[in-house]
Coordinates of C-alpha atoms in Angstrom, one line a residue:
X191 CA 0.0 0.0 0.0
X192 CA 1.1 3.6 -0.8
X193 CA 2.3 6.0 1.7
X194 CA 1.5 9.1 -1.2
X195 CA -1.7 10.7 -0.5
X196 CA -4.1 10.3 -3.2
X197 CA -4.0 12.8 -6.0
X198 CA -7.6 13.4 -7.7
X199 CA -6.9 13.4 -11.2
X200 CA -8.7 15.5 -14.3
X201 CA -10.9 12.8 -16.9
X202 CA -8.8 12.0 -19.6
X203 CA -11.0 14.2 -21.9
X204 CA -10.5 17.2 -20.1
X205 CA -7.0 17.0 -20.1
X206 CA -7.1 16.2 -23.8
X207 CA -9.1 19.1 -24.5
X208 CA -7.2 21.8 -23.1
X209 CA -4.0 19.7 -24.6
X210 CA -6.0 20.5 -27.9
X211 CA -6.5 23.8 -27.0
X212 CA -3.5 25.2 -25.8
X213 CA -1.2 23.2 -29.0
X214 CA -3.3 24.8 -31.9
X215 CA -2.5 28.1 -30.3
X216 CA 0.9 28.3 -30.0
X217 CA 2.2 26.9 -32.9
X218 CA -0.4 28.0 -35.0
X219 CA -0.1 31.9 -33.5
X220 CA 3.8 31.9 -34.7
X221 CA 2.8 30.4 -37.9
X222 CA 0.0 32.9 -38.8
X223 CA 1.7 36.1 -37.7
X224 CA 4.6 37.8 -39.8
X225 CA 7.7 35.5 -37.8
X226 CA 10.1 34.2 -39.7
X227 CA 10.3 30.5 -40.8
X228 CA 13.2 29.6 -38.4
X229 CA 10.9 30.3 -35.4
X230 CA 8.2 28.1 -36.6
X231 CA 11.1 25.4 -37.2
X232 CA 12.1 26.4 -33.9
X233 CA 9.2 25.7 -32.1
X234 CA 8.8 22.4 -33.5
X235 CA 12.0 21.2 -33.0
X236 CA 11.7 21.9 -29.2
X237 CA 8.5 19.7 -29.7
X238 CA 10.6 16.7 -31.0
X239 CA 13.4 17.3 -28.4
X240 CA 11.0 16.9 -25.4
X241 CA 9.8 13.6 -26.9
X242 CA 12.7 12.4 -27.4
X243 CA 14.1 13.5 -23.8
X244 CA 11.1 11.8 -22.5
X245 CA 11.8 8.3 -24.3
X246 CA 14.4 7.2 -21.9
X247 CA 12.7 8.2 -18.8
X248 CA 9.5 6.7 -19.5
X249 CA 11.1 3.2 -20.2
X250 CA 13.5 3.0 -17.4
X251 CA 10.3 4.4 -15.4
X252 CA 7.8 1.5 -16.8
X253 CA 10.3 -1.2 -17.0
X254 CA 11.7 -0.5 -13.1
X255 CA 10.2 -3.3 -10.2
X256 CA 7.5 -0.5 -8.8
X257 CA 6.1 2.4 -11.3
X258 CA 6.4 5.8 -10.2
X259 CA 2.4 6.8 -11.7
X260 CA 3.4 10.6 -10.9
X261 CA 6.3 10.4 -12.8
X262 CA 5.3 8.5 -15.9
X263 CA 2.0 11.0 -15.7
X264 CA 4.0 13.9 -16.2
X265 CA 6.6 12.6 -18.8
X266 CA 3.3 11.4 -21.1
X267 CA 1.6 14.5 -20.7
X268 CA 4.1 16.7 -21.3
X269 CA 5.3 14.2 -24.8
X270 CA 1.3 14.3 -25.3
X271 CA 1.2 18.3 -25.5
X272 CA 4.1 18.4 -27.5
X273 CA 2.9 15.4 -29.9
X274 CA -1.0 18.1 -30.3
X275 CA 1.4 21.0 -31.0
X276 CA 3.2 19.1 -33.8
X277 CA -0.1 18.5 -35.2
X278 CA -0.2 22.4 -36.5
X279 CA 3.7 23.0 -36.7
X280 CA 4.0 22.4 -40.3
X281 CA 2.6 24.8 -42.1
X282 CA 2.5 25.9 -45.5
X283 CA 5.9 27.9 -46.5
X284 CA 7.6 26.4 -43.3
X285 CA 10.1 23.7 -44.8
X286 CA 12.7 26.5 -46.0
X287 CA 15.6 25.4 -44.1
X288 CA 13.8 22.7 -42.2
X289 CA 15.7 19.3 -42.2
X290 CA 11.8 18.0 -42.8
X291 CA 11.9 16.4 -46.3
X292 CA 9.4 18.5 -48.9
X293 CA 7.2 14.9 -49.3
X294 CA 5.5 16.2 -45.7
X295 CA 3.8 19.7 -47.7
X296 CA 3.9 17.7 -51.0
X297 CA 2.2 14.5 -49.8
X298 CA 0.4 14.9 -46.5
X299 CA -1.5 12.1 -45.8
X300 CA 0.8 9.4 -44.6
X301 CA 2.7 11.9 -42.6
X302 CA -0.5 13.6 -40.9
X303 CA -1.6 9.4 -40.3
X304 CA 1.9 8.9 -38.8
X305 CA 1.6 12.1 -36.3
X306 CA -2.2 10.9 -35.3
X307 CA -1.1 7.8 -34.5
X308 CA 1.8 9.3 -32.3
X309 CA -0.6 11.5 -30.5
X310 CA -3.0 8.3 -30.1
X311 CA -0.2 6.9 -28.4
X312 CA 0.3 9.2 -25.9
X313 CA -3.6 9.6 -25.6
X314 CA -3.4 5.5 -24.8
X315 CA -0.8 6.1 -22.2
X316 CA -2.5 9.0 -20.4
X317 CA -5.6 6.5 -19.9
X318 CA -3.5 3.4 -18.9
X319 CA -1.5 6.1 -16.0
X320 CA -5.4 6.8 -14.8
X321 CA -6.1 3.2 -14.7
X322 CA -2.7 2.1 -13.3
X323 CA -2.3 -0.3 -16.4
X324 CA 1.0 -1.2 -17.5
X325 CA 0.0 -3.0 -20.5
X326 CA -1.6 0.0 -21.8
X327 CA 0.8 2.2 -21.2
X328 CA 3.5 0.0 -22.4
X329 CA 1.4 -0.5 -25.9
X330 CA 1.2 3.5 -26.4
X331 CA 4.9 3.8 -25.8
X332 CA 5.4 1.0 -28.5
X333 CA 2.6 3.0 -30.9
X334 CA 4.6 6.3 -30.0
X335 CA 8.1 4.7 -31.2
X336 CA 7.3 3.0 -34.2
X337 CA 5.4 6.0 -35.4
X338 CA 8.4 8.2 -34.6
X339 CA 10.8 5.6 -36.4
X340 CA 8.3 5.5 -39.4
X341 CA 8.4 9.4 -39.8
X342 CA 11.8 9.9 -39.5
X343 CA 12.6 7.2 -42.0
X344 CA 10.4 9.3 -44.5
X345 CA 10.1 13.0 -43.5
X346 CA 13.5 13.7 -42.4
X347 CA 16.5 14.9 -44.1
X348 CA 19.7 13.7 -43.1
X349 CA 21.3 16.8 -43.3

């Protein structure tokens, strides 16, 4: 049994909905006003970095003997937020001097799949961390690197 005093936690909706809310404005503001392409680039890459910074954390986290929730709760919602703000951080006119390759404006689709199945991911582990399931949570982490592999196998310049 756990010392930690239980934390009431928002429904999952909620938190997806101001997740929603907050990433179409901030990317989506620097896009639309008169900023220059690197800070949309910017912005996005920060995005990616904070996944990415998140990975190792979240596996040592899940795959250690007792599972901090708290800990795993912040690291997927913080990769969740960044995952809705990718969503809108590849606008039109923003792949000059982006290592993102041009088939991402050229040929949506499978890239726009690619980053809803990311974001599913995350979604997926956010309701396993209010449940306490590890096999959810373990399955969106798997979702959320294979769709990261796929994308940057496709969409992203090696230089």
């Amino acid at each position: 049994m756990s010392t930690q005093p239980t934390i009431k936690r928002l429904p999952l909706r909620i938190k997806i909905a101001f997740a929603m809310v907050l990433g179409s404005v901030s990317v989506a503001a620097i896009a639309n006003s008169e900023e220059s392409n690197k800070q949309v680039i910017e912005a996005r890459q920060q995005n990616f970095k904070m996944i990415e910074q998140n990975m190792k954390p979240l596996n040592s986290t899940l795959n250690a003997g007792l599972i901090d929730w708290s800990q795993v709760n912040i690291l997927a919602a913080t990769s969740y937020q960044a995952a809705i703000e990718l969503q809108s951080a590849f606008p039109k006119g923003s792949d000059a001097g982006s290592r993102a390759k041009s088939s991402i404006w050229s040929k949506p689709a499978k890239f726009n799949a690619l980053m809803s199945q990311m974001e599913q991911g995350y979604a997926d582990m956010l309701e396993g961390v209010e449940r306490e399931d590890t096999a959810l949570v373990k399955r969106g982490l798997k979702q959320v690197n294979g769709t990261c592999k796929g994308c940057h196998r496709q969409y992203r310049s090696a230089w």
